Amino acid sequence: MATRTPRNTLNAELIVRTALDLMEARGTDAFSLRGLAAELGVGPMALYTYFRNKDDLYDAVRDHLMALVPPVPAGASWPDQVRAVCRGLRRLMLEHPCLAQLLASRPLSGHETARVAEGLLGVLRDAGFDNETAARTHTTLFTFVLGATSWEIQMAAERRDPEAWRRLRTTMEALPATEFPVVVALAPELARTTGGDDQFDYGLDLLLAGLAAKAAG
Amino acid sequence: MATRTPRNTLNAELIVRTALDLMEARGTDAFSLRGLAAELGVGPMALYTYFRNKDDLYDAVRDHLMALVPPVPAGASWPDQVRAVCRGLRRLMLEHPCLAQLLASRPLSGHETARVAEGLLGVLRDAGFDNETAARTHTTLFTFVLGATSWEIQMAAERRDPEAWRRLRTTMEALPATEFPVVVALAPELARTTGGDDQFDYGLDLLLAGLAAKAAG
DNA sequence: ACCTGAACACCGTTCAAGT
DNA sequence: ACCTGAACACCGTTCAAGT
């Protein structure tokens, strides 16, 4: 939009911030390099001076967001520290839904992403887990948070589209109770597990209970 | 491709099977309705007679694949039954990588998808969990399998692209050991947790250990 | 180094029309 | 009901050129 931007006013930081604003305002899927360039008042190719391609820009936006993951709280027990990091990451994903897609579609890299990993891995090592267990646990926790929160965000987005939501409810209610007795009987409970703090903490507590058993045994 | 297909030879089943073949052969991201129509020898708009839009076709392909999730093994303990269902779903996702994206991007619906949910929910109810716990556990297990396996598939795809893989290794090795001592020290172990049966079973066993504690307590 | 402009090879979907 | 053809409003990226 707007008028043409004069030369040498563009930079990587501005591009990343504008990209993030655009994803937040118009939706992650609607984001395009052409739209971003228009918003910045430059031609699409101007962006290629700062980023190799679209994925490269995605990585930069992701790292920009990962800087907002709060640090590990000092002086807490290790399970509470793990809880804090996982909840902090989930919270950030809920505040910036594009982060879910950015984390899921690209391998981890970048300074701020490493910082988050360093925090969680440090907690696990200090808790006394050996290197392999710490690494396995880190990946398990990360993929759990990513999977659970991505799903939550996806379901919330579906609920926002009234037409899609109506169709989903219709097909759910049309399921034959003779063929799917348990799904039909538990439909209300299932609908309540598509998201929310309680559902997330339930899964996280299962993992932590398993970990505690491992640490004790 | 090929020549023009005569009228009335098209049907939903053929479209779904061809779409799946195309996703498998050329990659999920490269899939397009126009490419599918060309493969079928029809105009792009011919598909709209059978599917409302691209998402509607995606739902059909997903349900087509979910039919291949093996049934719950009878006569096993409930933790082994849970293990079997989760492993079966993961195995299918690894065999058909597009399933990961199809599950993650759309809400669950369809006959075969309901069948899989019915199986797992039935196991949990028969294990003695109340309705809410069964529903919460089902969603937790599903999002865990989805998150862990999607990540595994994504990392495997990245490894296949030599240029992207080289860049990833380079940035990992360039991380300063003074700022990220634990990440650098555990880099070999972390690289080994990006996938594989052991990594998946480790996370699944944590969840099952947490569940067992809950069932006992 | 930084950015433009035209071009290439695509997309999903609407609309009006044909059989 | 089933399918076509043209059109609309887009994409990411390459390439050659300009400052």
Coordinates of C-alpha atoms (C1' of nucleotides) in Angstrom, one line a residue:
Chain A
M1 CA 0.0 0.0 0.0
A2 CA 1.0 3.6 0.5
T3 CA 3.4 5.4 -1.8
R4 CA 6.8 4.3 -3.0
T5 CA 9.4 4.1 -0.3
P6 CA 12.7 6.0 -1.0
R7 CA 15.9 4.1 -1.3
N8 CA 18.0 2.7 1.5
T9 CA 15.1 2.9 4.0
L10 CA 14.5 -0.9 3.8
N11 CA 16.1 -3.3 6.2
A12 CA 15.7 -6.9 7.4
E13 CA 14.2 -5.8 10.8
L14 CA 11.6 -3.7 9.2
I15 CA 10.7 -6.4 6.7
V16 CA 10.3 -9.0 9.5
R17 CA 8.2 -6.7 11.7
T18 CA 5.9 -5.8 8.7
A19 CA 5.6 -9.4 7.7
L20 CA 4.5 -10.3 11.2
D21 CA 2.0 -7.5 11.3
L22 CA 0.6 -8.7 8.0
M23 CA 0.3 -12.3 9.1
E24 CA -1.5 -11.2 12.2
A25 CA -3.8 -8.8 10.5
R26 CA -4.8 -10.8 7.4
G27 CA -4.0 -14.4 8.4
T28 CA -0.9 -16.6 7.9
D29 CA -2.2 -18.4 4.8
A30 CA -3.1 -15.1 3.1
F31 CA 0.5 -13.8 3.6
S32 CA 2.5 -13.3 0.4
L33 CA 5.7 -11.7 -0.6
R34 CA 3.9 -9.5 -3.1
G35 CA 1.5 -8.3 -0.5
L36 CA 4.4 -7.6 1.9
A37 CA 6.3 -5.7 -0.8
A38 CA 3.2 -3.6 -1.6
E39 CA 2.7 -2.8 2.1
L40 CA 6.3 -1.7 2.3
G41 CA 5.9 0.4 -0.9
V42 CA 8.6 -1.5 -2.9
G43 CA 8.6 -3.9 -5.7
P44 CA 8.5 -7.7 -4.9
M45 CA 12.1 -8.1 -5.8
A46 CA 13.4 -5.6 -3.3
L47 CA 12.9 -8.2 -0.5
Y48 CA 15.3 -10.6 -2.2
T49 CA 18.2 -8.3 -1.2
Y50 CA 17.5 -9.2 2.4
F51 CA 16.2 -12.8 2.2
R52 CA 17.1 -15.6 -0.1
N53 CA 13.4 -16.7 -0.5
K54 CA 10.1 -16.9 1.3
D55 CA 11.3 -19.7 3.6
D56 CA 14.3 -17.7 4.6
L57 CA 11.9 -14.8 5.6
Y58 CA 9.7 -17.3 7.5
D59 CA 12.8 -18.4 9.5
A60 CA 13.5 -14.8 10.4
V61 CA 10.0 -14.1 11.6
R62 CA 10.0 -17.3 13.7
D63 CA 13.3 -16.3 15.4
H64 CA 11.9 -12.8 15.9
L65 CA 8.9 -14.3 17.8
M66 CA 11.0 -16.9 19.7
A67 CA 12.7 -13.9 21.4
L68 CA 9.5 -13.4 23.3
V69 CA 9.4 -16.8 25.0
P70 CA 10.0 -15.9 28.7
P71 CA 13.2 -17.1 30.3
V72 CA 13.2 -20.1 32.7
P73 CA 12.1 -19.1 36.1
A74 CA 15.0 -19.4 38.6
G75 CA 14.6 -21.1 41.9
A76 CA 11.7 -23.3 41.0
S77 CA 11.6 -27.1 41.0
W78 CA 12.5 -28.7 37.7
P79 CA 9.0 -29.9 36.9
D80 CA 7.7 -26.4 37.5
Q81 CA 10.5 -25.0 35.3
V82 CA 9.5 -27.4 32.5
R83 CA 5.9 -26.4 33.0
A84 CA 6.8 -22.7 32.8
V85 CA 8.7 -23.1 29.5
C86 CA 6.0 -25.2 27.8
R87 CA 3.2 -22.9 28.9
G88 CA 5.3 -19.9 27.9
L89 CA 5.7 -21.3 24.4
R90 CA 2.1 -22.2 24.1
R91 CA 1.0 -18.8 25.3
L92 CA 3.1 -17.1 22.6
M93 CA 1.7 -19.4 19.9
L94 CA -1.8 -18.5 21.0
E95 CA -0.9 -14.8 20.9
H96 CA 0.8 -15.2 17.5
P97 CA -1.0 -18.0 15.7
C98 CA 1.4 -17.8 12.8
L99 CA 4.2 -19.1 15.1
A100 CA 2.5 -22.5 15.1
Q101 CA 2.8 -22.8 11.3
L102 CA 6.3 -21.3 11.3
L103 CA 7.5 -23.9 13.9
A104 CA 5.8 -26.8 12.2
S105 CA 6.9 -26.2 8.7
R106 CA 10.6 -25.4 9.1
P107 CA 13.5 -27.0 11.0
L108 CA 14.7 -25.1 14.1
S109 CA 17.5 -22.6 13.6
G110 CA 18.4 -19.1 14.7
H111 CA 19.7 -17.4 17.8
E112 CA 16.5 -17.0 19.7
T113 CA 15.3 -20.5 18.9
A114 CA 18.6 -21.8 20.3
R115 CA 18.1 -19.7 23.4
V116 CA 14.8 -21.4 24.1
A117 CA 16.3 -24.8 23.5
E118 CA 19.2 -24.0 25.8
G119 CA 16.9 -23.0 28.6
L120 CA 14.8 -26.2 28.5
L121 CA 17.8 -28.5 27.9
G122 CA 19.6 -26.9 30.9
V123 CA 16.7 -27.6 33.1
L124 CA 16.6 -31.2 32.1
R125 CA 20.4 -31.6 32.5
D126 CA 20.3 -29.9 35.9
A127 CA 17.5 -32.2 37.0
G128 CA 20.0 -35.1 36.6
F129 CA 18.9 -36.7 33.3
D130 CA 21.7 -38.0 31.2
N131 CA 22.4 -36.5 27.8
E132 CA 20.4 -38.9 25.8
T133 CA 17.4 -38.7 28.1
A134 CA 17.6 -34.9 28.2
A135 CA 17.7 -34.7 24.4
R136 CA 14.8 -37.2 24.0
T137 CA 12.7 -35.4 26.6
H138 CA 13.4 -32.0 25.0
T139 CA 12.1 -33.2 21.6
T140 CA 9.2 -35.0 23.2
L141 CA 8.1 -31.8 25.1
F142 CA 8.6 -29.6 22.0
T143 CA 6.6 -31.8 19.7
F144 CA 3.9 -32.2 22.3
V145 CA 3.6 -28.4 22.7
L146 CA 3.7 -27.9 19.0
G147 CA 1.1 -30.6 18.3
A148 CA -1.3 -29.8 21.0
T149 CA -1.2 -26.0 20.5
S150 CA -1.3 -26.2 16.7
W151 CA -4.4 -28.3 17.0
E152 CA -6.0 -25.9 19.4
I153 CA -5.3 -23.0 17.1
Q154 CA -6.7 -24.9 14.1
M155 CA -9.9 -25.8 15.9
A156 CA -10.4 -22.2 17.1
A157 CA -9.9 -20.9 13.5
E158 CA -12.5 -23.4 12.3
R159 CA -15.0 -22.3 14.9
R160 CA -14.6 -18.7 13.7
D161 CA -15.8 -19.6 10.2
P162 CA -19.6 -20.0 10.8
E163 CA -20.2 -21.9 7.6
A164 CA -17.4 -24.4 8.2
W165 CA -18.4 -24.8 11.8
R166 CA -22.0 -25.5 10.9
R167 CA -20.9 -28.2 8.4
L168 CA -18.6 -29.8 11.0
R169 CA -21.4 -29.9 13.7
T170 CA -23.8 -31.4 11.1
T171 CA -21.5 -34.2 10.1
M172 CA -20.6 -34.9 13.8
E173 CA -24.3 -35.1 14.7
A174 CA -25.0 -37.3 11.7
L175 CA -22.7 -40.1 12.9
P176 CA -24.7 -43.3 13.5
A177 CA -24.8 -44.2 17.2
T178 CA -25.0 -47.9 16.3
E179 CA -21.6 -47.8 14.5
F180 CA -19.8 -45.3 16.7
P181 CA -21.5 -45.6 20.1
V182 CA -18.5 -44.2 22.1
V183 CA -17.8 -41.3 19.8
V184 CA -21.5 -40.3 19.9
A185 CA -21.7 -40.8 23.7
L186 CA -18.6 -38.7 24.3
A187 CA -19.2 -36.0 21.8
P188 CA -19.8 -33.3 24.4
E189 CA -16.6 -34.2 26.3
L190 CA -14.6 -34.4 23.0
A191 CA -15.8 -31.0 22.0
R192 CA -14.5 -29.6 25.3
T193 CA -11.0 -31.1 24.7
T194 CA -10.3 -29.2 21.5
G195 CA -8.3 -26.6 23.4
G196 CA -8.0 -24.6 26.6
D197 CA -5.5 -24.5 29.5
D198 CA -7.0 -27.5 31.2
Q199 CA -6.6 -29.8 28.2
F200 CA -3.0 -28.6 27.7
D201 CA -2.1 -29.0 31.3
Y202 CA -3.6 -32.5 31.4
G203 CA -1.3 -33.7 28.6
L204 CA 1.7 -31.9 30.1
D205 CA 1.0 -33.4 33.5
L206 CA 0.9 -36.9 32.0
L207 CA 4.3 -36.4 30.5
L208 CA 5.7 -34.9 33.7
A209 CA 4.3 -37.8 35.8
G210 CA 6.0 -40.2 33.4
L211 CA 9.2 -38.2 33.8
A212 CA 9.0 -38.1 37.5
A213 CA 8.6 -41.9 37.6
K214 CA 11.7 -42.2 35.4
A215 CA 13.7 -39.8 37.6
A216 CA 12.6 -41.7 40.8
G217 CA 13.1 -45.3 39.4
Chain B
M1 CA -1.5 -35.4 -19.0
A2 CA -2.8 -38.0 -21.4
T3 CA -5.7 -37.4 -23.7
R4 CA -9.1 -36.1 -22.9
T5 CA -11.3 -38.4 -20.8
P6 CA -14.7 -39.2 -22.2
R7 CA -17.8 -38.1 -20.2
N8 CA -19.2 -39.9 -17.2
T9 CA -16.0 -41.8 -16.5
L10 CA -15.0 -39.5 -13.6
N11 CA -16.1 -40.2 -10.0
A12 CA -15.1 -39.2 -6.5
E13 CA -13.2 -42.4 -5.8
L14 CA -11.0 -42.1 -8.9
I15 CA -10.3 -38.4 -8.2
V16 CA -9.3 -39.2 -4.6
R17 CA -7.0 -42.1 -5.6
T18 CA -5.4 -40.0 -8.3
A19 CA -4.9 -37.1 -5.9
L20 CA -3.2 -39.4 -3.4
D21 CA -0.9 -40.8 -6.1
L22 CA 0.0 -37.3 -7.2
M23 CA 0.8 -36.1 -3.7
E24 CA 2.9 -39.2 -3.1
A25 CA 4.8 -38.9 -6.4
R26 CA 5.4 -35.2 -6.6
G27 CA 5.1 -34.0 -3.0
T28 CA 2.1 -32.7 -1.0
D29 CA 3.1 -29.0 -1.4
A30 CA 3.4 -29.4 -5.2
F31 CA -0.2 -30.8 -5.4
S32 CA -2.7 -28.6 -7.3
L33 CA -6.2 -29.0 -8.6
R34 CA -5.0 -28.0 -12.0
G35 CA -2.3 -30.6 -12.0
L36 CA -4.8 -33.2 -10.8
A37 CA -7.3 -32.3 -13.5
A38 CA -4.5 -32.5 -16.1
E39 CA -3.6 -36.0 -14.9
L40 CA -7.2 -37.0 -15.2
G41 CA -7.5 -35.6 -18.6
V42 CA -10.3 -33.1 -17.7
G43 CA -10.6 -29.4 -17.2
P44 CA -10.0 -28.0 -13.8
M45 CA -13.6 -27.3 -13.2
A46 CA -14.7 -30.9 -13.8
L47 CA -13.5 -31.6 -10.2
Y48 CA -16.0 -29.1 -8.8
T49 CA -18.8 -31.5 -9.7
Y50 CA -17.5 -33.9 -7.0
F51 CA -15.9 -31.6 -4.4
R52 CA -16.9 -28.2 -3.2
N53 CA -13.3 -27.0 -3.2
K54 CA -9.7 -28.0 -2.5
D55 CA -10.2 -28.5 1.3
D56 CA -13.2 -30.7 0.6
L57 CA -11.0 -32.9 -1.6
Y58 CA -8.3 -32.9 1.1
D59 CA -10.9 -34.2 3.6
A60 CA -11.8 -37.0 1.3
V61 CA -8.2 -38.0 0.7
R62 CA -7.6 -38.0 4.5
D63 CA -10.6 -40.2 5.2
H64 CA -9.4 -42.5 2.3
L65 CA -6.1 -42.9 4.1
M66 CA -7.6 -43.3 7.6
A67 CA -9.3 -46.5 6.4
L68 CA -5.8 -48.0 6.4
V69 CA -5.3 -47.5 10.2
P70 CA -5.3 -51.1 11.6
P71 CA -8.1 -52.0 14.0
V72 CA -7.5 -52.3 17.8
P73 CA -5.9 -55.6 18.6
A74 CA -8.3 -57.7 20.7
G75 CA -7.2 -59.5 23.8
A76 CA -4.3 -57.2 24.7
S77 CA -3.9 -55.0 27.8
W78 CA -5.2 -51.5 27.4
P79 CA -1.7 -49.9 27.4
D80 CA -0.7 -52.2 24.6
Q81 CA -3.9 -51.5 22.7
V82 CA -3.2 -47.7 23.0
R83 CA 0.4 -48.4 21.9
A84 CA -0.9 -50.3 18.9
V85 CA -3.3 -47.6 17.7
C86 CA -0.7 -44.8 18.1
R87 CA 2.0 -46.8 16.4
G88 CA -0.4 -47.8 13.6
L89 CA -1.3 -44.2 13.0
R90 CA 2.3 -43.1 13.0
R91 CA 3.3 -45.9 10.6
L92 CA 0.6 -44.8 8.2
M93 CA 1.7 -41.2 8.4
L94 CA 5.3 -42.3 7.6
E95 CA 4.1 -44.4 4.6
H96 CA 1.9 -41.5 3.4
P97 CA 3.6 -38.3 4.4
C98 CA 0.7 -36.2 3.0
L99 CA -1.4 -37.6 5.8
A100 CA 0.5 -35.6 8.4
Q101 CA -0.4 -32.3 6.6
L102 CA -4.0 -33.5 5.9
L103 CA -4.6 -34.2 9.6
A104 CA -2.9 -31.1 10.9
S105 CA -4.6 -28.6 8.6
R106 CA -8.2 -29.7 8.8
P107 CA -10.6 -30.7 11.6
L108 CA -11.4 -34.4 11.9
S109 CA -14.5 -35.6 10.1
G110 CA -15.5 -38.5 7.9
H111 CA -16.5 -42.1 8.4
E112 CA -13.0 -43.7 8.6
T113 CA -11.7 -41.0 10.9
A114 CA -14.6 -41.6 13.2
R115 CA -13.8 -45.3 13.1
V116 CA -10.2 -44.7 14.4
A117 CA -11.5 -42.4 17.1
E118 CA -14.1 -45.0 18.1
G119 CA -11.4 -47.6 18.5
L120 CA -9.1 -45.6 20.7
L121 CA -12.0 -44.1 22.8
G122 CA -13.4 -47.5 23.3
V123 CA -10.1 -48.8 24.7
L124 CA -9.9 -45.9 27.1
R125 CA -13.5 -46.3 28.3
D126 CA -13.0 -50.1 28.8
A127 CA -9.9 -49.3 30.8
G128 CA -12.1 -47.7 33.3
F129 CA -11.5 -44.0 32.6
D130 CA -14.5 -41.7 33.1
N131 CA -15.9 -39.8 30.0
E132 CA -13.9 -36.6 30.6
T133 CA -10.6 -38.4 31.2
A134 CA -11.2 -40.7 28.2
A135 CA -11.9 -37.7 25.9
R136 CA -8.9 -35.7 27.3
T137 CA -6.6 -38.6 26.9
H138 CA -7.8 -39.3 23.3
T139 CA -7.1 -35.7 22.3
T140 CA -3.7 -35.8 24.1
L141 CA -2.6 -39.0 22.4
F142 CA -3.8 -37.8 19.0
T143 CA -2.1 -34.5 19.2
F144 CA 1.1 -36.1 20.5
V145 CA 1.2 -38.6 17.6
L146 CA 0.4 -35.8 15.1
G147 CA 3.0 -33.5 16.5
A148 CA 5.8 -36.0 17.0
T149 CA 5.3 -37.7 13.6
S150 CA 4.8 -34.4 11.6
W151 CA 8.1 -33.2 13.1
E152 CA 9.8 -36.5 12.2
I153 CA 8.5 -36.3 8.6
Q154 CA 9.5 -32.6 8.3
M155 CA 13.0 -33.3 9.5
A156 CA 13.4 -36.3 7.1
A157 CA 12.3 -34.1 4.2
E158 CA 14.8 -31.5 5.1
R159 CA 17.6 -34.1 5.2
R160 CA 16.7 -35.1 1.7
D161 CA 17.4 -31.6 0.3
P162 CA 21.2 -31.5 0.3
E163 CA 21.5 -27.8 0.1
A164 CA 19.0 -27.1 2.9
W165 CA 20.6 -29.8 5.0
R166 CA 24.1 -28.3 4.5
R167 CA 22.9 -24.9 5.6
L168 CA 21.2 -26.3 8.7
R169 CA 24.3 -28.2 9.8
T170 CA 26.4 -25.1 9.2
T171 CA 24.2 -22.8 11.4
M172 CA 24.1 -25.5 14.1
E173 CA 27.8 -25.8 14.2
A174 CA 28.3 -22.0 14.2
L175 CA 26.4 -21.7 17.5
P176 CA 28.7 -20.2 20.1
A177 CA 29.5 -22.7 22.9
T178 CA 29.9 -19.9 25.4
E179 CA 26.3 -18.7 24.9
F180 CA 24.6 -22.1 24.3
P181 CA 26.8 -24.6 26.2
V182 CA 24.1 -27.3 26.6
V183 CA 22.8 -27.1 23.1
V184 CA 26.3 -27.4 21.7
A185 CA 27.3 -30.2 24.1
L186 CA 24.1 -32.2 23.3
A187 CA 24.1 -31.5 19.6
P188 CA 24.8 -35.2 18.7
E189 CA 22.1 -36.5 21.0
L190 CA 19.6 -33.9 19.7
A191 CA 20.3 -34.9 16.1
R192 CA 19.5 -38.5 17.0
T193 CA 16.1 -37.5 18.5
T194 CA 14.6 -36.0 15.3
G195 CA 12.8 -39.2 14.5
G196 CA 12.8 -42.9 14.7
D197 CA 10.9 -45.6 16.5
D198 CA 12.9 -45.2 19.8
Q199 CA 12.2 -41.5 20.0
F200 CA 8.4 -42.0 19.3
D201 CA 8.2 -44.8 21.9
Y202 CA 10.0 -42.8 24.5
G203 CA 7.4 -40.1 24.3
L204 CA 4.5 -42.5 24.1
D205 CA 5.8 -44.4 27.2
L206 CA 6.0 -41.2 29.1
L207 CA 2.3 -40.6 28.4
L208 CA 1.4 -44.2 29.2
A209 CA 3.4 -44.1 32.5
G210 CA 1.5 -40.9 33.5
L211 CA -1.8 -42.6 32.6
A212 CA -0.9 -45.8 34.5
A213 CA -0.2 -43.6 37.6
K214 CA -3.6 -41.9 37.1
A215 CA -5.4 -45.3 36.7
A216 CA -3.7 -46.7 39.8
G217 CA -4.0 -43.6 42.0
Chain C
dA1 C1' 24.6 -2.9 -2.8
dC2 C1' 20.1 -1.9 -3.5
dC3 C1' 16.1 -1.9 -6.2
dT4 C1' 13.0 -1.9 -10.6
dG5 C1' 10.1 -3.9 -14.4
dA6 C1' 8.9 -7.3 -17.3
dA7 C1' 8.3 -11.9 -17.8
dC8 C1' 7.6 -17.0 -16.7
dA9 C1' 5.1 -20.6 -15.2
dC10 C1' 2.0 -21.2 -12.3
dC11 C1' -2.4 -21.0 -8.6
dG12 C1' -8.0 -21.6 -6.8
dT13 C1' -12.3 -20.2 -8.0
dT14 C1' -16.4 -17.7 -10.4
dC15 C1' -19.3 -17.4 -14.2
dA16 C1' -21.8 -18.4 -18.3
dA17 C1' -22.4 -21.7 -21.4
dG18 C1' -22.8 -26.2 -23.6
dT19 C1' -24.5 -31.4 -23.7
Chain D
dA1 C1' -25.9 -33.8 -13.9
dC2 C1' -21.6 -33.3 -15.8
dC3 C1' -18.2 -30.8 -18.0
dT4 C1' -15.9 -26.9 -20.8
dG5 C1' -13.5 -22.4 -21.7
dA6 C1' -12.5 -18.0 -20.7
dA7 C1' -11.5 -14.9 -17.3
dC8 C1' -10.2 -12.9 -12.6
dA9 C1' -7.2 -12.0 -9.3
dC10 C1' -3.6 -13.7 -7.7
dC11 C1' 1.3 -16.5 -6.6
dG12 C1' 7.1 -17.1 -6.0
dT13 C1' 11.0 -16.5 -8.5
dT14 C1' 14.4 -15.6 -12.6
dC15 C1' 16.6 -12.4 -15.4
dA16 C1' 18.5 -8.3 -17.2
dA17 C1' 18.8 -3.7 -16.2
dG18 C1' 19.3 0.6 -13.8
dT19 C1' 21.3 3.7 -9.8

